[in-house]
Amino acid sequence: MEWYVKVLKNYFVFSGRARRKEYWMFGLINLVITVVLNLVDLGIGTLDATTGYGLFSGIYTLAVFIPSIAVSVRRLHDTNHSGWWLFLALIPLIGVLFLLVVFCFDSKEDNEYGPNPKAINEPDTHFAS
Protein backbone atom coordinates (compact mmCIF):
# COMPACT_ATOMS: atom_id res chain seq x y z
CA MET A 1 0.00 0.00 0.00
CA GLU A 2 2.96 2.32 0.61
CA TRP A 3 3.79 2.28 -3.12
CA TYR A 4 0.24 3.36 -3.96
CA VAL A 5 0.37 6.22 -1.46
CA LYS A 6 3.84 7.23 -2.74
CA VAL A 7 2.43 7.67 -6.26
CA LEU A 8 -0.49 9.73 -4.95
CA LYS A 9 1.88 11.95 -2.97
CA ASN A 10 3.80 12.63 -6.20
CA TYR A 11 0.56 13.75 -7.90
CA PHE A 12 2.08 16.13 -10.47
CA VAL A 13 5.69 14.86 -10.43
CA PHE A 14 6.67 13.90 -13.96
CA SER A 15 10.43 14.14 -13.42
CA GLY A 16 12.61 11.47 -11.91
CA ARG A 17 12.29 7.73 -12.06
CA ALA A 18 9.89 5.05 -10.80
CA ARG A 19 11.00 1.48 -10.19
CA ARG A 20 9.06 -1.47 -11.53
CA LYS A 21 7.74 -2.27 -8.07
CA GLU A 22 6.32 1.24 -7.64
CA TYR A 23 4.62 1.15 -11.05
CA TRP A 24 3.16 -2.35 -10.83
CA MET A 25 2.05 -2.11 -7.19
CA PHE A 26 0.23 1.13 -8.02
CA GLY A 27 -1.40 -0.61 -10.99
CA LEU A 28 -2.45 -3.62 -8.92
CA ILE A 29 -3.95 -1.60 -6.06
CA ASN A 30 -5.59 0.74 -8.57
CA LEU A 31 -7.19 -2.26 -10.29
CA VAL A 32 -8.51 -3.69 -7.01
CA ILE A 33 -9.99 -0.33 -5.96
CA THR A 34 -11.60 0.10 -9.40
CA VAL A 35 -13.19 -3.36 -9.27
CA VAL A 36 -14.53 -2.77 -5.76
CA LEU A 37 -15.95 0.63 -6.74
CA ASN A 38 -17.55 -0.88 -9.85
CA LEU A 39 -19.21 -3.50 -7.64
CA VAL A 40 -20.45 -0.74 -5.31
CA ASP A 41 -21.78 1.20 -8.31
CA LEU A 42 -23.48 -1.94 -9.60
CA GLY A 43 -25.01 -2.56 -6.18
CA ILE A 44 -26.47 0.94 -5.82
CA GLY A 45 -27.54 1.14 -9.46
CA THR A 46 -25.29 3.95 -10.72
CA LEU A 47 -23.19 1.77 -13.06
CA ASP A 48 -23.72 2.69 -16.71
CA ALA A 49 -23.34 -0.43 -18.86
CA THR A 50 -22.37 1.53 -21.98
CA THR A 51 -19.44 3.40 -20.40
CA GLY A 52 -18.53 0.90 -17.67
CA TYR A 53 -18.38 3.67 -15.08
CA GLY A 54 -20.63 4.59 -12.22
CA LEU A 55 -20.68 7.48 -9.80
CA PHE A 56 -17.90 6.30 -7.48
CA SER A 57 -15.73 4.57 -10.06
CA GLY A 58 -15.97 7.60 -12.36
CA ILE A 59 -14.91 10.03 -9.64
CA TYR A 60 -12.07 7.71 -8.60
CA THR A 61 -10.87 7.34 -12.20
CA LEU A 62 -10.75 11.11 -12.63
CA ALA A 63 -8.90 11.47 -9.32
CA VAL A 64 -6.10 9.04 -10.24
CA PHE A 65 -5.81 9.98 -13.92
CA ILE A 66 -2.91 12.44 -13.48
CA PRO A 67 -0.96 10.26 -10.99
CA SER A 68 -1.32 7.31 -13.40
CA ILE A 69 0.20 9.31 -16.23
CA ALA A 70 2.92 10.69 -13.94
CA VAL A 71 4.02 7.25 -12.69
CA SER A 72 4.00 5.96 -16.28
CA VAL A 73 6.27 8.80 -17.40
CA ARG A 74 8.60 8.18 -14.46
CA ARG A 75 8.64 4.46 -15.31
CA LEU A 76 9.63 5.31 -18.89
CA HIS A 77 12.39 7.53 -17.50
CA ASP A 78 13.64 4.59 -15.43
CA THR A 79 14.03 2.57 -18.64
CA ASN A 80 15.90 5.50 -20.20
CA HIS A 81 13.05 6.56 -22.49
CA SER A 82 11.39 9.93 -22.85
CA GLY A 83 7.95 10.42 -21.35
CA TRP A 84 6.71 11.31 -24.81
CA TRP A 85 6.81 7.58 -25.59
CA LEU A 86 3.57 7.33 -23.61
CA PHE A 87 1.81 8.61 -26.73
CA LEU A 88 2.50 5.20 -28.27
CA ALA A 89 -0.54 4.04 -26.29
CA LEU A 90 -2.65 5.87 -28.87
CA ILE A 91 -1.64 3.27 -31.47
CA PRO A 92 -4.24 0.52 -31.11
CA LEU A 93 -2.96 -2.73 -29.61
CA ILE A 94 0.65 -2.49 -30.86
CA GLY A 95 1.44 0.68 -28.92
CA VAL A 96 0.01 -0.64 -25.66
CA LEU A 97 1.81 -3.98 -26.05
CA PHE A 98 5.10 -2.20 -26.77
CA LEU A 99 4.70 -0.01 -23.67
CA LEU A 100 3.84 -3.08 -21.60
CA VAL A 101 7.15 -4.66 -22.62
CA VAL A 102 9.09 -1.44 -21.92
CA PHE A 103 7.46 -1.11 -18.48
CA CYS A 104 8.78 -4.59 -17.65
CA PHE A 105 12.43 -3.64 -18.34
CA ASP A 106 14.74 -3.46 -15.36
CA SER A 107 16.67 -0.32 -14.45
CA LYS A 108 20.38 -0.94 -14.37
CA GLU A 109 22.29 2.30 -13.97
CA ASP A 110 22.01 6.03 -13.52
CA ASN A 111 20.76 7.92 -16.55
CA GLU A 112 19.88 11.48 -17.57
CA TYR A 113 16.66 11.28 -15.52
CA GLY A 114 18.42 10.66 -12.22
CA PRO A 115 20.13 8.03 -10.11
CA ASN A 116 18.93 4.44 -10.13
CA PRO A 117 16.04 4.35 -7.59
CA LYS A 118 16.63 0.65 -7.05
CA ALA A 119 20.17 1.30 -5.83
CA ILE A 120 19.00 4.11 -3.54
CA ASN A 121 16.31 1.99 -1.81
CA GLU A 122 18.28 -1.23 -1.42
CA PRO A 123 19.74 -1.87 2.02
CA ASP A 124 23.45 -2.44 2.28
CA THR A 125 23.91 -6.21 2.51
CA HIS A 126 27.70 -6.23 2.38
CA PHE A 127 29.56 -6.58 5.62
CA ALA A 128 33.09 -5.44 6.19
CA SER A 129 35.41 -8.33 6.91
Coordinates of C-alpha atoms in Angstrom, one line a residue:
M1 CA 0.0 0.0 0.0
E2 CA 3.0 2.3 0.6
W3 CA 3.8 2.3 -3.1
Y4 CA 0.2 3.4 -4.0
V5 CA 0.4 6.2 -1.5
K6 CA 3.8 7.2 -2.7
V7 CA 2.4 7.7 -6.3
L8 CA -0.5 9.7 -4.9
K9 CA 1.9 12.0 -3.0
N10 CA 3.8 12.6 -6.2
Y11 CA 0.6 13.7 -7.9
F12 CA 2.1 16.1 -10.5
V13 CA 5.7 14.9 -10.4
F14 CA 6.7 13.9 -14.0
S15 CA 10.4 14.1 -13.4
G16 CA 12.6 11.5 -11.9
R17 CA 12.3 7.7 -12.1
A18 CA 9.9 5.0 -10.8
R19 CA 11.0 1.5 -10.2
R20 CA 9.1 -1.5 -11.5
K21 CA 7.7 -2.3 -8.1
E22 CA 6.3 1.2 -7.6
Y23 CA 4.6 1.1 -11.0
W24 CA 3.2 -2.4 -10.8
M25 CA 2.0 -2.1 -7.2
F26 CA 0.2 1.1 -8.0
G27 CA -1.4 -0.6 -11.0
L28 CA -2.5 -3.6 -8.9
I29 CA -4.0 -1.6 -6.1
N30 CA -5.6 0.7 -8.6
L31 CA -7.2 -2.3 -10.3
V32 CA -8.5 -3.7 -7.0
I33 CA -10.0 -0.3 -6.0
T34 CA -11.6 0.1 -9.4
V35 CA -13.2 -3.4 -9.3
V36 CA -14.5 -2.8 -5.8
L37 CA -16.0 0.6 -6.7
N38 CA -17.6 -0.9 -9.9
L39 CA -19.2 -3.5 -7.6
V40 CA -20.5 -0.7 -5.3
D41 CA -21.8 1.2 -8.3
L42 CA -23.5 -1.9 -9.6
G43 CA -25.0 -2.6 -6.2
I44 CA -26.5 0.9 -5.8
G45 CA -27.5 1.1 -9.5
T46 CA -25.3 3.9 -10.7
L47 CA -23.2 1.8 -13.1
D48 CA -23.7 2.7 -16.7
A49 CA -23.3 -0.4 -18.9
T50 CA -22.4 1.5 -22.0
T51 CA -19.4 3.4 -20.4
G52 CA -18.5 0.9 -17.7
Y53 CA -18.4 3.7 -15.1
G54 CA -20.6 4.6 -12.2
L55 CA -20.7 7.5 -9.8
F56 CA -17.9 6.3 -7.5
S57 CA -15.7 4.6 -10.1
G58 CA -16.0 7.6 -12.4
I59 CA -14.9 10.0 -9.6
Y60 CA -12.1 7.7 -8.6
T61 CA -10.9 7.3 -12.2
L62 CA -10.7 11.1 -12.6
A63 CA -8.9 11.5 -9.3
V64 CA -6.1 9.0 -10.2
F65 CA -5.8 10.0 -13.9
I66 CA -2.9 12.4 -13.5
P67 CA -1.0 10.3 -11.0
S68 CA -1.3 7.3 -13.4
I69 CA 0.2 9.3 -16.2
A70 CA 2.9 10.7 -13.9
V71 CA 4.0 7.3 -12.7
S72 CA 4.0 6.0 -16.3
V73 CA 6.3 8.8 -17.4
R74 CA 8.6 8.2 -14.5
R75 CA 8.6 4.5 -15.3
L76 CA 9.6 5.3 -18.9
H77 CA 12.4 7.5 -17.5
D78 CA 13.6 4.6 -15.4
T79 CA 14.0 2.6 -18.6
N80 CA 15.9 5.5 -20.2
H81 CA 13.1 6.6 -22.5
S82 CA 11.4 9.9 -22.9
G83 CA 7.9 10.4 -21.3
W84 CA 6.7 11.3 -24.8
W85 CA 6.8 7.6 -25.6
L86 CA 3.6 7.3 -23.6
F87 CA 1.8 8.6 -26.7
L88 CA 2.5 5.2 -28.3
A89 CA -0.5 4.0 -26.3
L90 CA -2.6 5.9 -28.9
I91 CA -1.6 3.3 -31.5
P92 CA -4.2 0.5 -31.1
L93 CA -3.0 -2.7 -29.6
I94 CA 0.6 -2.5 -30.9
G95 CA 1.4 0.7 -28.9
V96 CA 0.0 -0.6 -25.7
L97 CA 1.8 -4.0 -26.0
F98 CA 5.1 -2.2 -26.8
L99 CA 4.7 0.0 -23.7
L100 CA 3.8 -3.1 -21.6
V101 CA 7.1 -4.7 -22.6
V102 CA 9.1 -1.4 -21.9
F103 CA 7.5 -1.1 -18.5
C104 CA 8.8 -4.6 -17.6
F105 CA 12.4 -3.6 -18.3
D106 CA 14.7 -3.5 -15.4
S107 CA 16.7 -0.3 -14.4
K108 CA 20.4 -0.9 -14.4
E109 CA 22.3 2.3 -14.0
D110 CA 22.0 6.0 -13.5
N111 CA 20.8 7.9 -16.6
E112 CA 19.9 11.5 -17.6
Y113 CA 16.7 11.3 -15.5
G114 CA 18.4 10.7 -12.2
P115 CA 20.1 8.0 -10.1
N116 CA 18.9 4.4 -10.1
P117 CA 16.0 4.3 -7.6
K118 CA 16.6 0.6 -7.0
A119 CA 20.2 1.3 -5.8
I120 CA 19.0 4.1 -3.5
N121 CA 16.3 2.0 -1.8
E122 CA 18.3 -1.2 -1.4
P123 CA 19.7 -1.9 2.0
D124 CA 23.5 -2.4 2.3
T125 CA 23.9 -6.2 2.5
H126 CA 27.7 -6.2 2.4
F127 CA 29.6 -6.6 5.6
A128 CA 33.1 -5.4 6.2
S129 CA 35.4 -8.3 6.9

